[in-house]
Short mmCIF file of C-alpha atoms in Angstrom, two decimals:
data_model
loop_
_atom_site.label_atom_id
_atom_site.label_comp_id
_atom_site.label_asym_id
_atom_site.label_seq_id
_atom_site.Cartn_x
_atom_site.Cartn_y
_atom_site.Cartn_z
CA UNK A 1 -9.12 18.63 -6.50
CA UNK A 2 -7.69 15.60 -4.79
CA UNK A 3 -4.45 16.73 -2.49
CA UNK A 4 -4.87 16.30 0.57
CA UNK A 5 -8.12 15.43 0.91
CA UNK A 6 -10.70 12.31 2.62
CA UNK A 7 -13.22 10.57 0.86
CA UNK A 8 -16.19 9.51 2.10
CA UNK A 9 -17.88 8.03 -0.80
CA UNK A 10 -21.92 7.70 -0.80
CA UNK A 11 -22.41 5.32 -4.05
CA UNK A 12 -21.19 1.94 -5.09
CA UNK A 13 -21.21 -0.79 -7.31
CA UNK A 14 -19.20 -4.30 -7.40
CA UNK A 15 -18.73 -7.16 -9.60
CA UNK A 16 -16.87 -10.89 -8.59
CA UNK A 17 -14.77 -11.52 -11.47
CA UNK A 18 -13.99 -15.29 -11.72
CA UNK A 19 -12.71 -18.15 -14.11
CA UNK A 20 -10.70 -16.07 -16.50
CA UNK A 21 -10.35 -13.08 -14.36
CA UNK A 22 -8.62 -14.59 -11.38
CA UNK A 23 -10.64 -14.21 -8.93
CA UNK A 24 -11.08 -10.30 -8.68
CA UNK A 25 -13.24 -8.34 -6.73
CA UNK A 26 -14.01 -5.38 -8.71
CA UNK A 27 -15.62 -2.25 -6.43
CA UNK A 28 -16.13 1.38 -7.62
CA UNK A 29 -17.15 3.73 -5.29
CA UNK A 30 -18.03 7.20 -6.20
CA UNK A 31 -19.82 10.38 -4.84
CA UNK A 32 -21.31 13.48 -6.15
CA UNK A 33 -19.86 16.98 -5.62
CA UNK A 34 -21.45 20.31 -7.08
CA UNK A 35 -21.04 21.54 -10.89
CA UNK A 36 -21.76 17.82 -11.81
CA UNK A 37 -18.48 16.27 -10.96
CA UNK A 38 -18.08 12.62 -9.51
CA UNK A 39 -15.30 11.90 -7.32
CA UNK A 40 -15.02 7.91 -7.21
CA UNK A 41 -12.55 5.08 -6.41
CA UNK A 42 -11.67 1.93 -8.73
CA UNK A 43 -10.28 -1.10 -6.44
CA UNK A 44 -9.75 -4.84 -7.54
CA UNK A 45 -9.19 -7.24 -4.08
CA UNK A 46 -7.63 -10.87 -4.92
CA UNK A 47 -9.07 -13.58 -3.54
CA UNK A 48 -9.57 -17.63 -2.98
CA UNK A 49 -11.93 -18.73 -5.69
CA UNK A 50 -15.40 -18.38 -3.35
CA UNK A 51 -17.26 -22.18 -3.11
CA UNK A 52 -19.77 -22.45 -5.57
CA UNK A 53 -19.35 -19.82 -7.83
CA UNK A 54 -19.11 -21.84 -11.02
CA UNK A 55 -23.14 -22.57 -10.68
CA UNK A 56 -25.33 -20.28 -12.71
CA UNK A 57 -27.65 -20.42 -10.11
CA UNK A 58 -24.86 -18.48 -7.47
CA UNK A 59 -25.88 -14.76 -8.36
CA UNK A 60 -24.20 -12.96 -5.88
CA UNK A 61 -20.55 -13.40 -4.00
CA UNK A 62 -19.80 -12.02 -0.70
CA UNK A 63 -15.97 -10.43 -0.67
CA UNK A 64 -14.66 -11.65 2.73
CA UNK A 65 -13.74 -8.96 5.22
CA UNK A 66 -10.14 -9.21 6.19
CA UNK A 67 -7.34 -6.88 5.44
CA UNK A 68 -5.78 -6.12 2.13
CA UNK A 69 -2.40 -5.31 0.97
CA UNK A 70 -2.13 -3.06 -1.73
CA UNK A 71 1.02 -4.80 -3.26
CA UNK A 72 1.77 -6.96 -6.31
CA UNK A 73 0.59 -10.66 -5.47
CA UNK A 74 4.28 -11.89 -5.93
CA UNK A 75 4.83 -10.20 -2.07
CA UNK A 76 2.22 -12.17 -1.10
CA UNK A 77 3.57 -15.80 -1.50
CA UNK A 78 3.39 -15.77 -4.84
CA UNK A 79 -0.50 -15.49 -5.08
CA UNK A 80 -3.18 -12.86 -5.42
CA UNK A 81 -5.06 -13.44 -2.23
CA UNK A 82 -5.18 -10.75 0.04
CA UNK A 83 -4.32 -7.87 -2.55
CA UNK A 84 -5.63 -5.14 -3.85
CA UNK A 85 -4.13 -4.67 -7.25
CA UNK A 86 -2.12 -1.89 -7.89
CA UNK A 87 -1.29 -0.27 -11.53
CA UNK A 88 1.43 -2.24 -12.29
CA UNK A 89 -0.51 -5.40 -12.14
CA UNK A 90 -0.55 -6.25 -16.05
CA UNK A 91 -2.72 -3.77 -17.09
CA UNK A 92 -5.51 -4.20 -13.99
CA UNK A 93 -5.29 -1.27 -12.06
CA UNK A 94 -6.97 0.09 -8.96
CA UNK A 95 -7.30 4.30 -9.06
CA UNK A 96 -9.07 7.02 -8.27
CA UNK A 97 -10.62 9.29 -10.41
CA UNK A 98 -12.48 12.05 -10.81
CA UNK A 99 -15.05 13.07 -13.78
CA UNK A 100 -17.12 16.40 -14.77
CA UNK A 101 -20.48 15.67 -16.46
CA UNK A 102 -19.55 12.79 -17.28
CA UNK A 103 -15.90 13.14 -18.77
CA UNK A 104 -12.79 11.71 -16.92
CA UNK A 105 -10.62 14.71 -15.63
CA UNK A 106 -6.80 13.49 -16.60
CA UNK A 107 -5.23 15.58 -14.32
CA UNK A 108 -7.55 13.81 -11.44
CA UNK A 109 -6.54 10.35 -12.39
CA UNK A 110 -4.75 9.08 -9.53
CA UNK A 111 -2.66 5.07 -9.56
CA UNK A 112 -2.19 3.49 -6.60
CA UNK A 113 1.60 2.71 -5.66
CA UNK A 114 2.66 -0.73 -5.46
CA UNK A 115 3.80 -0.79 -1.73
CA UNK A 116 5.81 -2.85 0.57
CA UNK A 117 7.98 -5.82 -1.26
CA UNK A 118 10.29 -8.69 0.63
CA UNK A 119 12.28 -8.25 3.92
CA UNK A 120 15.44 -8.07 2.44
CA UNK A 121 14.97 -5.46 -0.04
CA UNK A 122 13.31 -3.27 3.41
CA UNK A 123 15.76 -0.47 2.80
CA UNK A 124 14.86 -0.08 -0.73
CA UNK A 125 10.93 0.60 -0.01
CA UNK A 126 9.37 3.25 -1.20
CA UNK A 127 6.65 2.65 1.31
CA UNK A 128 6.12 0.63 3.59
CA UNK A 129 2.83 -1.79 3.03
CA UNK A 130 -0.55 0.19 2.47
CA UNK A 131 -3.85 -2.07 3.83
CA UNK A 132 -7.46 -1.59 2.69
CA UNK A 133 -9.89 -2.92 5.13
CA UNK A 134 -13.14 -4.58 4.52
CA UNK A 135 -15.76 -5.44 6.99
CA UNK A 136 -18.64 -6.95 6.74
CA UNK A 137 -21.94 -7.60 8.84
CA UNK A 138 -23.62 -10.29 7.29
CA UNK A 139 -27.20 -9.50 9.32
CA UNK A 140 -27.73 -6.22 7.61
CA UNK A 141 -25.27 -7.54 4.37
CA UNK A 142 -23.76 -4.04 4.71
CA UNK A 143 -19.99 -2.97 4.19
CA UNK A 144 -17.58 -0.99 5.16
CA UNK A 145 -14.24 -0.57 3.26
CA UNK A 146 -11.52 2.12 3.89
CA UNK A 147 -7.79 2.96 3.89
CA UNK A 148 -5.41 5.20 3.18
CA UNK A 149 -3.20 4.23 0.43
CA UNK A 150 -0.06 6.01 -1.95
CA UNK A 151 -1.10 7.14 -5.21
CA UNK A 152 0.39 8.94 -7.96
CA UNK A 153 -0.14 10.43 -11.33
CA UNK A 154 1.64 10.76 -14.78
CA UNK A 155 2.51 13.67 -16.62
CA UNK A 156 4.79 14.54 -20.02
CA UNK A 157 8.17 15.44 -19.72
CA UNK A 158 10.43 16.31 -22.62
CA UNK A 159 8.61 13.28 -24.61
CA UNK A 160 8.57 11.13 -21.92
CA UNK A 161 5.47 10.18 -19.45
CA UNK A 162 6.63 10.43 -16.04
CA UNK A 163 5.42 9.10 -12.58
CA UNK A 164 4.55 12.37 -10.15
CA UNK A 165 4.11 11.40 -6.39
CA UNK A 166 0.74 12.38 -5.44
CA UNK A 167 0.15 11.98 -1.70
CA UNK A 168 -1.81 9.99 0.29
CA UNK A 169 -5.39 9.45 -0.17
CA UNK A 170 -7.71 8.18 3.01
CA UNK A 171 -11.01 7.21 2.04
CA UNK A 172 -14.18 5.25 3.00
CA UNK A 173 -17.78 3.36 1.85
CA UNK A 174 -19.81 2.47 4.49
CA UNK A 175 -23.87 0.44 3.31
CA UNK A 176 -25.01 -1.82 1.29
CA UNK A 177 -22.98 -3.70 -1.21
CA UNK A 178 -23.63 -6.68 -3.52
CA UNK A 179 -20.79 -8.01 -5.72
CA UNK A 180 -22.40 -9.53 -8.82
CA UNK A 181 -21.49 -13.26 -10.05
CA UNK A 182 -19.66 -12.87 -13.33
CA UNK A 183 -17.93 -16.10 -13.28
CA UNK A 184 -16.13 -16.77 -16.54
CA UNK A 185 -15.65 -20.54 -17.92
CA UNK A 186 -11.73 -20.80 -18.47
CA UNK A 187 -10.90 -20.50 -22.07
CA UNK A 188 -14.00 -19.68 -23.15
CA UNK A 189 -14.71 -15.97 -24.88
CA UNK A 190 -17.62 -14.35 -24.22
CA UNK A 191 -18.42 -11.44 -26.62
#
């Protein structure tokens, strides 16, 4: 199960998402636990578009290592940089998830909250801004990424689906990481 627990996850892959795909970041990090299950996170980080990453030659893209805020880009004037995209970000979501041999467990399908939001409206938070950190050493070209974010779940109520507060969730990926160039000419569709 997920309440309450950390998550140090062993296993990762990563993607840079460009052109059409605004500039995402995509990283999922997973482990193994006994009776086959995978425990794993989902995250997308917004970013500038990284120099150079049009050229077909440019096979990898390093994700800088700053802080995140795991908030709709709107909090963050009005642009995606910075972010980690929560699930009410048009369809691209960052989760956590859990599977068992090989099949997603629905009840271990976790969104993360949209946090924080303008100045004004302080009273009115939820909660209060959730950061991911990512650092980088660029002699060894290892990561490490890790927060501890608001998530929640959804569940069926008299017809209805239903957000269910589900705690929060610390986590962390600490080696190697290489985020793939999939840079996207706009307007063009690749099948």
């Amino acid at each position: 199960t997920f309440n309450n627990s950390k998550f140090l996850f062993t296993e990762s892959t990563a993607t840079y998402e460009g052109g059409d795909y605004n500039y995402g970041y995509h990283v999922r990090l997973t482990t193994q636990t006994a009776g086959g299950k995978e425990i794993g996170a989902y995250l997308i980080f917004f970013e500038e578009e990284p120099e150079g990453c049009d050229d077909p030659a440019t096979t990898s893209i390093t994700l800088p290592a700053r802080e995140y805020l795991v908030t709709q880009p709107l909090y963050n004037n009005y642009t995606g940089v910075g972010t980690v995209s929560p699930s009410t970000s048009y369809g691209v979501n960052s989760y956590f998830f859990a599977t068992e041999n090989g099949e997603y467990i629905e009840s271990e399908y976790l969104y993360l909250c949209e946090t924080g939001g303008f100045e004004a409206n302080k009273d009115n938070w939820k909660y209060d801004f959730a950061k991911i950190t990512v650092e980088y050493d660029a002699a060894t070209r290892n990561y490490k990424i890790s927060g501890n974010v608001p998530c929640y779940t959804t569940e069926m109520q008299d017809g209805w689906e239903v957000e269910k507060e589900a705690g929060y969730y610390e986590f962390s990926y600490e080696g190697p990481l290489s985020f793939k160039n999939n840079w996207r000419e706009y307007n063009k569709f690749y099948y």
